[in-house]
């Protein structure tokens, strides 16, 4: 029997705690579990709690998701955070404690140890040096693995047991040994799930065994399934969660309408993409005899059905958001709620949370209130149909309301621009997918006035809800967007100059809206917008109100999409005091930010693969076809371009350019031929031809169309 220690001072207790958590075998545990682990007597409980408090305060240990982690002491700043690994091997650690270290930490590829994307790591930050990518650090240890299995695609079979696979989450620089199970026979192109037998290091490879074959890369029907497994997304709902969802029935019941404002007399309608099924929001708008606008933003009351800590709530938290793929969706909530009972369908009663806003003729707010309500949407508009009505191409009884919405939208947009909000939109495309997952073509999405009016009204509702909760003294989850790194902005301004835009040497953040206004008629607007986004920090969720840089708002949160975002569901509950006081909002904010990034990477992975499948199909049909593209980035080793039709990035190595010796001019960001004098520059329109498509590595190889009037080729001497 282990003798329990008693009568200890807090200093001796702290020493025992540190000895335990600095052991190489230590796995993070809760304070209660640690109390048992170091064999303290019950009488030492208060001393133990005091020691924990002192160690946390002195930054010798830290608490994450109720578990204790060690912090090594030394000359370098030691932090804990989540690694985001780039396919090229380098990465960034996002610190848990933004107050201790506000910036992401750049990790060179030789300093990642054996960590992979989404691992929780301990990182040493070099406080005396930084790179162009920001403060630099090295990973000291991996505190928690994000993955117990990996996904990959077989590209070589060396023997019956030895395989080679492209494993995106490992990046390109981590040596890996992959073995096949005796019962599984793999061939090239098989998309597989790998069990990690041994995590590698700089010296040792990661050893994996194939545990499952999902399908083959030639089969597009398994794209979403493979990606779901690769990124550990939750696809199927547990049976008990489905049972809970089905228990609400298919209709709003009479008792549900009690203590709600009846807004069925308002003319409300939804405006969404034509493929949408989960209608979070409906709009109403009238104008009184004084010229005052009465705007209603009505949001599905998901919190009425998904109660805190219910089975539905626990599952929604784990998912944190819906994930959207071309032709498919992994919803945050079961379809019984997301597509049925919570969806604001036309001509049926639905429970809502309404933000009712009274504005003067200039769009300035006179009064607003947030109430629980119920509505009956009169119409389900698609963006396309609403635009047809506004253009007079289609008659509809709601045309006057739509026209009024445009009027208010322009007023709100003007207000936003005047306060310095950055107003730009990127072109979008939608892939047309058949029932087998094969892409058939693309459809361009115009960011027209119907998209803009919905966005302006949602932004206003989100802002007012954040303001309301802040004024009540409530802790909440803000949607924050920090100011960009000044060096990134300087690089952005330099790029704008190469596009021929008028940018002074002392331009600041405040000049960015004017710059985009100047670029509206420029052929480089899309490239400028993309470059600006890349120079920005990512928006995220936080309990600290750091403001929203892009929108120029002091208070902002996500409220308008509770069917597909968990943060919005939490905000709904906070509005009506339906969250338990002990709820860890900080943990929820961190989790939602992490899951949002994972979903984005998963969505992008499938999107790129589908685009490559479409290109491959076109290549097989017409191998000699040229594609229009525009140069987006110039490097010493070649140039990057974007296909105009598909909005897909490609790369041309200098060896694929004209027969010349190209020299990189960093100051002007151009490649110039030594013999021909031909220049490649940013924004240049080029024609490119496919050489090869590689679906396994998600890569494409291209060649440049040679102009008939280009200078005579000369033999290169390299």
XYZ file of C-alpha atoms in Angstrom:
718
model
C 0.000 0.000 0.000
C 1.349 3.440 -0.974
C 1.899 5.735 1.977
C 0.113 9.044 1.453
C 2.043 12.267 2.026
C 0.578 14.743 4.499
C 1.597 17.862 6.361
C 3.406 19.286 3.317
C 4.105 22.977 2.757
C 2.915 24.493 -0.527
C 6.585 24.752 -1.655
C 7.193 21.025 -1.115
C 3.867 20.240 -2.743
C 4.845 22.364 -5.775
C 8.147 20.484 -5.987
C 6.294 17.143 -6.080
C 3.980 18.465 -8.800
C 6.886 19.654 -10.976
C 8.816 16.403 -10.496
C 5.786 14.443 -11.658
C 4.857 16.499 -14.733
C 8.460 16.813 -15.948
C 8.897 13.038 -16.122
C 9.372 11.827 -19.707
C 6.522 9.345 -19.189
C 4.063 12.031 -18.033
C 0.797 12.310 -19.950
C -1.339 15.419 -19.294
C -3.958 14.787 -16.601
C -6.400 16.867 -14.566
C -5.502 18.423 -11.229
C -7.706 15.854 -9.471
C -5.869 12.998 -11.190
C -2.501 14.566 -10.368
C -3.490 14.820 -6.695
C -3.973 11.041 -6.673
C -0.857 10.427 -8.791
C 1.516 12.083 -6.280
C -0.145 10.275 -3.364
C -1.273 13.209 -1.248
C -3.552 12.723 1.723
C -7.027 14.291 1.673
C -5.915 16.776 4.344
C -3.398 18.234 1.844
C -6.104 19.239 -0.637
C -6.033 22.979 0.098
C -2.201 23.033 0.091
C -2.230 21.241 -3.272
C -4.692 23.752 -4.742
C -2.548 26.649 -3.505
C 0.567 25.076 -5.072
C -1.238 24.615 -8.399
C -2.381 28.245 -8.299
C 1.173 29.487 -7.616
C 2.668 27.335 -10.397
C 0.099 28.586 -12.895
C 0.684 32.184 -11.849
C 4.478 31.831 -12.129
C 4.151 30.293 -15.602
C 5.758 26.979 -14.584
C 2.733 24.950 -15.634
C -0.309 25.687 -17.766
C -3.893 24.476 -17.940
C -5.524 23.462 -21.231
C -8.898 21.775 -21.473
C -8.698 21.112 -17.697
C -5.396 19.206 -18.036
C -2.008 20.280 -16.678
C 1.014 20.704 -18.942
C 4.644 21.492 -18.049
C 6.373 24.658 -19.234
C 10.137 24.429 -19.547
C 12.112 27.365 -18.205
C 15.057 28.963 -19.978
C 16.241 32.006 -21.884
C 13.679 31.451 -24.634
C 9.969 32.146 -24.313
C 8.189 28.805 -23.885
C 4.625 28.543 -25.138
C 1.994 25.929 -25.860
C -0.026 25.975 -29.042
C -1.399 24.111 -32.041
C 0.803 23.422 -35.058
C -0.447 24.238 -38.551
C 1.873 22.399 -40.925
C 2.367 23.439 -44.550
C 2.801 20.671 -47.177
C 6.321 22.018 -47.827
C 7.348 21.125 -44.274
C 7.371 24.434 -42.409
C 4.533 25.505 -40.166
C 3.078 27.977 -37.694
C 2.186 27.437 -34.051
C -0.963 29.223 -32.925
C -0.459 30.034 -29.215
C -3.130 29.016 -26.740
C -2.631 32.179 -24.735
C -2.859 35.173 -27.056
C -2.297 37.507 -24.112
C 1.126 35.937 -23.499
C 2.094 35.921 -27.181
C -0.211 37.642 -29.703
C 1.502 36.437 -32.897
C 1.668 33.074 -34.650
C 5.141 31.510 -34.415
C 6.939 30.446 -37.589
C 8.514 26.971 -37.385
C 11.162 26.189 -40.057
C 10.916 22.694 -41.529
C 14.050 21.537 -39.700
C 12.524 22.538 -36.342
C 9.186 20.692 -36.446
C 10.579 17.489 -34.881
C 8.018 14.735 -35.530
C 4.988 16.981 -35.064
C 2.288 17.034 -37.719
C -0.651 19.279 -38.454
C -3.001 20.011 -35.513
C -0.682 18.507 -32.860
C -0.573 20.313 -29.528
C 3.065 21.268 -29.031
C 5.453 22.995 -26.677
C 7.471 25.565 -28.590
C 10.509 27.688 -27.751
C 10.297 31.148 -29.301
C 13.506 32.952 -30.136
C 12.693 36.403 -28.789
C 15.815 37.940 -30.352
C 15.234 37.034 -33.988
C 12.428 36.686 -36.485
C 12.036 35.887 -40.162
C 9.924 37.559 -42.833
C 7.196 35.148 -41.734
C 7.235 36.509 -38.160
C 8.751 35.386 -34.846
C 10.617 32.105 -35.192
C 10.605 29.094 -32.906
C 11.367 25.413 -32.571
C 9.205 22.603 -31.269
C 10.448 21.122 -27.994
C 7.880 18.400 -27.475
C 4.551 17.055 -28.652
C 2.049 17.260 -25.808
C -0.885 15.693 -27.594
C -1.224 13.968 -30.954
C -4.164 15.138 -33.030
C -4.254 11.922 -35.061
C -4.065 8.221 -34.312
C -4.495 7.376 -37.972
C -3.535 9.022 -41.245
C -4.850 8.924 -44.795
C -2.805 8.645 -47.958
C -2.694 7.463 -51.548
C -0.380 4.675 -52.728
C 1.982 5.787 -55.505
C 4.445 2.854 -55.493
C 4.394 -0.832 -54.504
C 7.948 -1.957 -53.706
C 7.028 -5.474 -52.551
C 4.096 -7.372 -51.138
C 4.621 -5.577 -47.809
C 6.556 -2.366 -48.563
C 4.599 0.549 -50.057
C 5.050 4.255 -50.736
C 2.185 6.690 -50.242
C 1.544 10.393 -50.401
C 0.359 11.322 -46.893
C -0.657 15.015 -46.926
C -0.690 15.456 -43.148
C 2.943 14.352 -42.889
C 4.101 16.948 -45.405
C 6.760 16.248 -48.000
C 9.856 16.090 -45.817
C 9.025 13.425 -43.234
C 10.444 9.958 -44.036
C 7.757 7.293 -43.813
C 7.728 3.507 -43.934
C 4.379 2.035 -44.975
C 3.554 -1.626 -44.648
C 0.602 -3.548 -45.962
C -1.386 -5.858 -43.707
C -1.278 -9.549 -44.681
C -5.007 -9.454 -45.417
C -4.869 -6.268 -47.527
C -3.451 -6.109 -51.040
C -2.735 -2.585 -52.299
C -2.210 -1.229 -55.782
C -1.121 2.145 -57.107
C -3.829 4.759 -56.659
C -5.476 3.093 -53.667
C -6.657 5.599 -51.071
C -5.846 4.092 -47.710
C -6.165 4.626 -43.979
C -2.902 4.112 -42.109
C -2.497 3.045 -38.508
C 0.494 4.826 -36.973
C 2.681 2.183 -35.318
C 5.564 4.482 -34.426
C 5.931 8.222 -34.747
C 9.218 9.184 -36.324
C 11.768 11.891 -35.635
C 14.555 13.619 -37.556
C 16.543 10.397 -37.462
C 13.769 7.794 -37.625
C 10.887 7.413 -40.112
C 7.239 7.259 -39.113
C 6.086 3.644 -39.418
C 2.515 2.954 -40.548
C 0.410 -0.050 -41.494
C -2.466 0.000 -43.987
C -5.653 -0.720 -42.056
C -8.299 0.059 -44.690
C -8.675 0.707 -48.416
C -11.305 3.384 -49.091
C -11.233 3.184 -52.880
C -8.987 4.185 -55.743
C -8.054 7.664 -56.921
C -9.646 6.966 -60.319
C -13.061 6.732 -58.598
C -14.475 10.233 -57.870
C -17.320 8.842 -55.767
C -14.973 8.256 -52.817
C -13.446 11.771 -52.765
C -15.567 13.029 -49.869
C -15.327 9.771 -47.892
C -11.537 9.727 -48.204
C -11.245 13.369 -47.169
C -13.626 12.873 -44.247
C -11.382 10.104 -42.926
C -8.184 12.013 -43.727
C -9.244 15.015 -41.648
C -11.048 13.030 -38.924
C -14.374 14.695 -39.680
C -17.471 13.260 -38.052
C -19.805 12.127 -40.834
C -22.536 9.780 -39.589
C -24.529 10.801 -36.524
C -24.718 8.383 -33.567
C -28.073 6.642 -33.325
C -28.971 8.232 -29.974
C -28.370 11.717 -31.429
C -30.666 10.945 -34.372
C -33.305 9.641 -31.965
C -33.153 12.895 -29.997
C -33.510 14.940 -33.202
C -36.461 12.880 -34.427
C -38.167 13.304 -31.061
C -39.152 16.886 -31.878
C -41.390 15.765 -34.738
C -41.682 17.536 -38.061
C -43.767 20.577 -37.107
C -43.665 23.509 -34.708
C -46.057 22.693 -31.865
C -48.504 25.111 -30.224
C -46.736 25.085 -26.804
C -43.523 26.167 -28.557
C -45.162 29.476 -29.537
C -45.758 30.613 -25.944
C -43.794 33.637 -24.700
C -42.784 34.525 -28.242
C -43.614 37.558 -30.321
C -45.916 36.711 -33.201
C -44.251 38.133 -36.313
C -46.216 36.103 -38.843
C -47.839 39.360 -39.947
C -44.508 40.598 -41.284
C -43.637 39.839 -44.885
C -40.450 37.784 -44.549
C -38.503 35.838 -47.132
C -35.196 34.027 -47.494
C -32.493 34.628 -50.126
C -29.978 31.809 -50.525
C -27.967 29.869 -53.123
C -30.178 27.707 -55.338
C -28.704 24.503 -53.836
C -29.238 25.524 -50.182
C -31.412 23.444 -47.866
C -30.533 24.901 -44.461
C -32.154 28.335 -44.339
C -30.760 30.078 -41.234
C -32.039 33.572 -41.910
C -35.059 35.438 -43.229
C -35.464 39.165 -43.852
C -38.275 41.687 -43.541
C -38.205 45.405 -44.322
C -40.731 48.233 -44.332
C -40.562 52.017 -44.424
C -42.899 54.228 -42.380
C -44.400 57.634 -43.166
C -41.383 59.393 -41.603
C -39.026 57.577 -43.950
C -37.690 55.348 -41.186
C -36.604 51.824 -42.092
C -37.828 48.869 -40.016
C -35.473 45.960 -40.707
C -36.046 42.487 -39.310
C -33.275 39.895 -39.355
C -34.907 36.634 -38.289
C -32.607 33.752 -37.357
C -33.629 30.128 -36.794
C -33.970 29.511 -33.044
C -31.776 26.422 -32.879
C -31.216 26.931 -29.139
C -34.891 26.098 -28.516
C -34.249 22.542 -29.697
C -30.547 21.979 -28.988
C -30.271 22.439 -25.231
C -26.954 22.815 -23.442
C -25.240 19.455 -22.769
C -27.919 17.454 -24.604
C -26.788 14.677 -26.937
C -27.395 16.990 -29.902
C -25.353 19.709 -28.238
C -22.418 17.421 -27.456
C -22.308 16.230 -31.063
C -22.679 19.763 -32.453
C -19.770 20.916 -30.274
C -17.505 18.160 -31.586
C -18.321 19.115 -35.184
C -18.305 22.884 -34.458
C -19.520 23.689 -37.974
C -20.955 22.212 -41.142
C -18.421 21.256 -43.807
C -19.351 21.903 -47.437
C -17.948 19.991 -50.410
C -18.889 20.261 -54.091
C -22.152 18.330 -54.274
C -22.072 17.173 -50.626
C -22.273 18.422 -47.046
C -21.421 17.144 -43.573
C -23.935 19.050 -41.408
C -23.380 20.158 -37.824
C -26.922 19.060 -36.960
C -28.977 16.094 -38.222
C -31.146 16.792 -41.263
C -34.290 16.509 -39.124
C -33.254 19.883 -37.691
C -30.851 21.444 -40.211
C -32.985 20.875 -43.304
C -36.404 20.563 -41.700
C -37.571 21.859 -38.320
C -35.001 24.666 -37.919
C -34.826 25.598 -41.602
C -36.914 28.706 -42.350
C -38.965 27.146 -45.112
C -41.692 29.060 -46.898
C -45.317 29.047 -45.729
C -44.767 27.218 -42.418
C -44.370 28.520 -38.867
C -40.785 28.534 -37.628
C -39.251 29.560 -34.306
C -36.816 32.456 -34.602
C -34.669 34.965 -32.770
C -35.364 38.338 -34.371
C -33.188 41.432 -34.401
C -35.614 44.293 -35.039
C -33.869 47.493 -36.077
C -35.319 50.963 -36.618
C -33.140 53.278 -38.754
C -33.536 56.813 -40.062
C -33.417 57.775 -43.724
C -29.591 57.754 -43.625
C -29.424 54.247 -42.190
C -28.452 55.391 -38.691
C -29.863 53.265 -35.879
C -32.617 54.831 -33.788
C -33.548 51.729 -31.810
C -33.117 47.968 -31.842
C -34.331 44.997 -29.840
C -33.654 41.261 -29.837
C -36.667 39.029 -29.193
C -37.734 35.426 -29.372
C -40.372 35.166 -32.072
C -42.014 33.037 -34.709
C -42.432 33.836 -38.386
C -43.914 32.394 -41.540
C -41.628 33.017 -44.503
C -43.607 34.060 -47.562
C -41.068 33.080 -50.192
C -37.826 31.179 -50.751
C -35.745 33.245 -53.183
C -32.550 32.065 -54.785
C -29.993 34.811 -55.418
C -30.557 34.361 -59.134
C -34.341 34.698 -58.880
C -34.114 37.771 -56.624
C -31.754 39.416 -59.128
C -34.151 38.619 -61.986
C -36.943 40.360 -60.065
C -34.748 43.394 -59.343
C -33.737 43.600 -63.007
C -37.387 43.522 -64.077
C -36.949 40.228 -65.911
C -39.394 38.465 -63.624
C -42.539 39.754 -61.933
C -43.039 39.133 -58.221
C -45.232 40.598 -55.498
C -42.132 41.151 -53.335
C -40.358 43.348 -55.903
C -41.018 46.605 -53.936
C -39.537 45.080 -50.768
C -36.478 43.895 -52.668
C -36.027 47.398 -54.109
C -36.307 48.853 -50.601
C -33.685 46.379 -49.403
C -31.300 47.573 -52.110
C -31.853 51.163 -50.944
C -31.000 50.312 -47.320
C -28.129 48.058 -48.353
C -26.420 50.925 -50.190
C -26.817 53.196 -47.148
C -25.268 50.611 -44.814
C -22.507 49.884 -47.298
C -21.694 53.602 -47.501
C -21.522 53.788 -43.690
C -19.174 50.827 -43.586
C -16.889 52.291 -46.234
C -16.800 55.661 -44.449
C -15.555 54.079 -41.232
C -12.737 52.410 -43.204
C -14.104 48.909 -43.725
C -12.402 47.120 -46.588
C -14.889 46.485 -49.365
C -13.844 43.914 -51.920
C -15.176 40.641 -53.215
C -13.474 37.690 -54.808
C -15.001 35.997 -57.839
C -16.379 32.560 -57.061
C -17.257 29.493 -59.048
C -19.456 26.536 -58.253
C -18.633 23.075 -59.565
C -21.447 21.051 -61.113
C -21.143 17.483 -59.784
C -23.046 14.389 -60.935
C -24.388 11.627 -58.670
C -21.093 9.718 -58.950
C -18.965 12.634 -57.783
C -17.671 13.434 -61.266
C -17.362 17.166 -62.083
C -19.314 18.133 -65.206
C -18.497 21.831 -65.442
C -18.358 25.143 -63.600
C -20.792 27.942 -62.915
C -19.558 31.453 -62.168
C -21.082 33.141 -59.112
C -21.444 36.898 -59.419
C -21.285 38.855 -56.162
C -24.235 40.982 -57.179
C -26.516 43.274 -55.191
C -28.609 40.375 -53.837
C -25.524 38.860 -52.179
C -24.507 42.289 -50.927
C -27.830 43.133 -49.291
C -27.967 39.829 -47.419
C -24.382 40.340 -46.254
C -24.971 43.928 -45.089
C -28.023 42.936 -43.048
C -26.233 39.949 -41.491
C -23.218 42.105 -40.598
C -25.490 44.614 -38.885
C -27.297 41.915 -36.889
C -24.002 40.336 -35.793
C -22.652 43.724 -34.720
C -25.737 44.627 -32.687
C -25.899 41.264 -30.925
C -22.230 41.580 -29.913
C -22.888 45.129 -28.688
C -25.963 44.024 -26.715
C -24.145 41.192 -24.920
C -21.108 43.395 -24.227
C -23.330 46.125 -22.748
C -24.959 43.528 -20.502
C -21.510 42.676 -19.126
C -21.692 39.166 -20.537
C -18.673 37.125 -21.455
C -19.168 35.958 -25.031
C -17.404 34.503 -28.037
C -16.341 37.321 -30.330
C -15.377 36.958 -33.964
C -12.069 38.817 -33.980
C -9.729 39.896 -36.745
C -6.402 41.353 -35.640
C -4.412 43.995 -37.467
C -2.001 42.552 -40.028
C 1.750 42.459 -39.631
C 3.136 45.849 -40.867
C 5.736 44.038 -42.984
C 2.974 42.116 -44.776
C 1.179 45.373 -45.535
C 4.377 46.943 -46.889
C 4.764 43.960 -49.231
C 1.122 44.319 -50.270
C 1.607 48.004 -51.131
C 4.743 47.114 -53.115
C 2.695 44.593 -55.101
C -0.008 47.207 -55.749
C 2.668 49.499 -57.214
C 3.773 46.772 -59.637
C 0.135 46.633 -60.801
C 0.427 50.317 -61.701
C -1.712 51.615 -58.832
C -0.949 54.935 -57.181
C 0.497 54.068 -53.750
C 2.559 56.598 -51.810
C 5.602 55.605 -49.752
C 3.866 56.550 -46.488
C 0.603 54.660 -47.121
C -0.978 53.019 -44.050
C -3.868 50.677 -43.199
C -6.270 53.601 -43.597
C -5.375 53.942 -47.275
C -6.407 50.374 -48.158
C -10.132 51.084 -48.831
C -9.162 53.920 -51.196
C -6.658 51.621 -52.905
C -9.376 49.047 -53.602
C -11.666 51.789 -54.852
C -8.874 52.812 -57.237
C -8.486 49.186 -58.366
C -12.171 48.631 -59.228
C -11.547 49.090 -62.960
C -8.130 47.417 -62.882
C -7.635 44.032 -64.585
C -5.640 43.062 -61.485
C -8.469 43.519 -58.959
C -8.849 39.786 -58.329
C -5.090 39.283 -57.855
C -4.928 42.301 -55.555
C -7.794 40.931 -53.449
C -6.141 37.512 -53.145
C -2.811 39.108 -52.183
C -4.556 41.239 -49.572
C -6.250 38.225 -47.998
C -2.900 36.426 -47.829
C -1.367 39.419 -46.054
C -4.096 39.371 -43.410
C -4.253 37.375 -40.215
C -7.033 34.812 -40.041
C -10.254 35.789 -38.322
C -10.961 33.563 -35.335
C -13.128 33.106 -32.261
C -12.029 34.539 -28.931
C -13.438 35.542 -25.552
C -11.126 38.578 -25.710
C -12.634 41.459 -27.630
C -9.811 42.447 -29.983
C -12.152 44.034 -32.520
C -12.539 43.208 -36.189
C -9.911 44.900 -38.372
C -11.465 44.067 -41.745
C -14.894 45.414 -40.788
C -13.532 48.278 -38.644
C -15.800 47.239 -35.785
C -15.125 47.330 -32.063
C -17.748 44.682 -31.274
C -18.534 41.753 -33.549
C -19.685 38.155 -33.157
C -21.220 35.386 -35.246
C -24.942 35.066 -34.583
C -26.752 34.593 -37.887
C -25.926 30.946 -38.751
C -26.714 28.697 -35.762
C -27.688 25.762 -38.005
C -24.141 25.495 -39.308
C -21.903 27.216 -36.696
C -21.656 26.224 -33.038
C -20.427 29.673 -31.973
C -23.715 31.174 -33.200
C -25.688 28.618 -31.193
C -23.766 29.614 -28.055
C -24.516 33.294 -28.731
C -28.248 32.496 -29.005
C -28.181 30.827 -25.593
C -26.236 33.684 -24.017
C -28.866 36.157 -25.229
C -31.513 34.366 -23.181
C -29.363 33.190 -20.242
C -29.563 29.530 -21.213
C -25.896 28.597 -20.712
C -24.601 27.184 -17.417
C -22.308 29.597 -15.527
C -19.438 27.100 -15.447
C -19.349 26.894 -19.247
C -15.776 27.286 -20.556
C -16.311 29.765 -23.399
C -12.572 30.071 -23.957
C -12.301 26.344 -24.659
C -15.292 26.521 -27.022
C -13.794 29.492 -28.898
C -10.467 27.689 -29.346
C -12.186 24.488 -30.469
C -14.426 26.306 -32.972
C -11.419 28.122 -34.463
C -9.490 24.858 -34.806
C -12.383 22.974 -36.392
C -13.064 25.846 -38.782
C -9.487 25.602 -40.089
C -9.731 21.820 -40.404
C -12.992 22.098 -42.352
C -11.484 24.736 -44.629
C -8.509 22.513 -45.441
C -10.784 19.528 -46.073
C -13.092 21.566 -48.318
C -10.147 22.983 -50.248
C -8.591 19.540 -50.678
C -11.738 18.162 -52.337
C -12.233 21.327 -54.385
C -8.714 21.131 -55.858
C -9.122 17.419 -56.611
C -12.464 17.991 -58.376
C -10.958 20.813 -60.445
C -8.058 18.573 -61.445
C -10.523 15.819 -62.405
C -12.330 18.300 -64.642
C -9.034 19.361 -66.234
C -8.048 15.730 -66.740
C -11.354 15.042 -68.487
C -10.846 18.054 -70.762
C -7.226 17.050 -71.413
C -8.262 13.564 -72.530
C -10.891 15.118 -74.782
C -8.567 17.758 -76.282
C -4.868 17.432 -75.289
C -3.888 20.485 -77.359
C -6.327 22.912 -75.763
C -4.921 26.126 -74.295
C -6.316 27.653 -71.108
C -6.466 31.369 -70.308
C -4.550 32.313 -67.158
C -3.119 35.313 -65.350
C 0.270 35.493 -63.606
C -0.188 35.888 -59.829
C 3.304 35.406 -58.410
C 6.877 35.660 -59.746
C 9.748 33.716 -58.165
C 13.410 33.204 -59.207
C 12.569 29.639 -60.235
C 9.380 30.314 -62.191
C 5.950 31.863 -62.135
C 2.592 31.025 -60.586
C -0.647 31.624 -62.445
C -4.363 31.246 -61.934
C -6.615 29.629 -64.532
C -9.266 32.212 -65.374
C -12.140 29.755 -65.775
C -11.385 27.329 -62.932
C -9.676 29.685 -60.463
C -7.006 27.025 -59.914
C -3.368 27.839 -59.224
C -0.693 26.410 -61.494
C 3.067 26.763 -61.772
C 5.488 27.161 -64.672
C 9.140 26.410 -63.970
C 11.597 28.660 -65.825
C 12.547 25.604 -67.887
C 8.973 25.597 -69.279
C 9.187 29.245 -70.376
C 10.542 30.499 -73.717
C 13.933 29.203 -74.833
C 15.946 31.824 -72.994
C 17.895 32.428 -69.789
C 15.532 34.244 -67.424
C 16.833 36.541 -64.698
C 14.691 37.441 -61.672
C 14.443 41.129 -60.817
C 13.229 41.151 -57.215
C 12.618 44.889 -57.059
C 10.282 44.904 -60.059
C 9.075 41.336 -59.464
C 9.719 40.301 -63.082
C 11.486 37.536 -64.998
C 13.454 38.940 -67.931
C 15.019 36.914 -70.750
C 18.731 37.653 -71.151
C 18.751 37.037 -74.915
C 15.234 37.874 -76.093
C 14.464 40.624 -73.598
C 11.026 39.058 -73.069
C 9.521 39.988 -69.700
C 7.055 38.080 -67.530
C 5.316 40.221 -64.931
C 2.488 40.097 -62.394
C -0.967 40.354 -63.903
C 0.247 39.208 -67.325
C -2.324 37.253 -69.319
C -0.907 33.981 -70.634
C -2.119 30.845 -72.419
C -1.061 27.542 -70.896
C -1.385 23.926 -71.958
C -1.643 20.858 -69.731
C 1.332 18.504 -69.827
C 0.339 16.182 -66.998
C -2.245 15.875 -64.219
C -1.278 14.059 -61.005
C -4.359 13.291 -58.911
C -2.337 11.522 -56.203
C -0.187 14.538 -55.355
C -2.857 17.100 -56.393
C -0.407 18.591 -58.882
C -0.470 19.675 -62.499
C 2.328 20.380 -64.976
C 1.967 23.008 -67.680
C 3.704 24.533 -70.665
C 3.445 28.079 -71.971
C 2.043 28.869 -75.396
C 4.783 30.328 -77.584
C 3.691 33.509 -79.335
C 4.132 33.490 -83.122
C 5.754 36.915 -83.058
C 8.076 36.150 -80.140
C 11.781 36.796 -80.736
C 13.786 34.102 -82.427
C 14.862 31.428 -79.998
C 18.482 31.188 -79.067
C 20.348 28.257 -77.712
C 20.792 28.527 -73.977
C 24.094 27.945 -72.267
C 23.312 26.997 -68.717
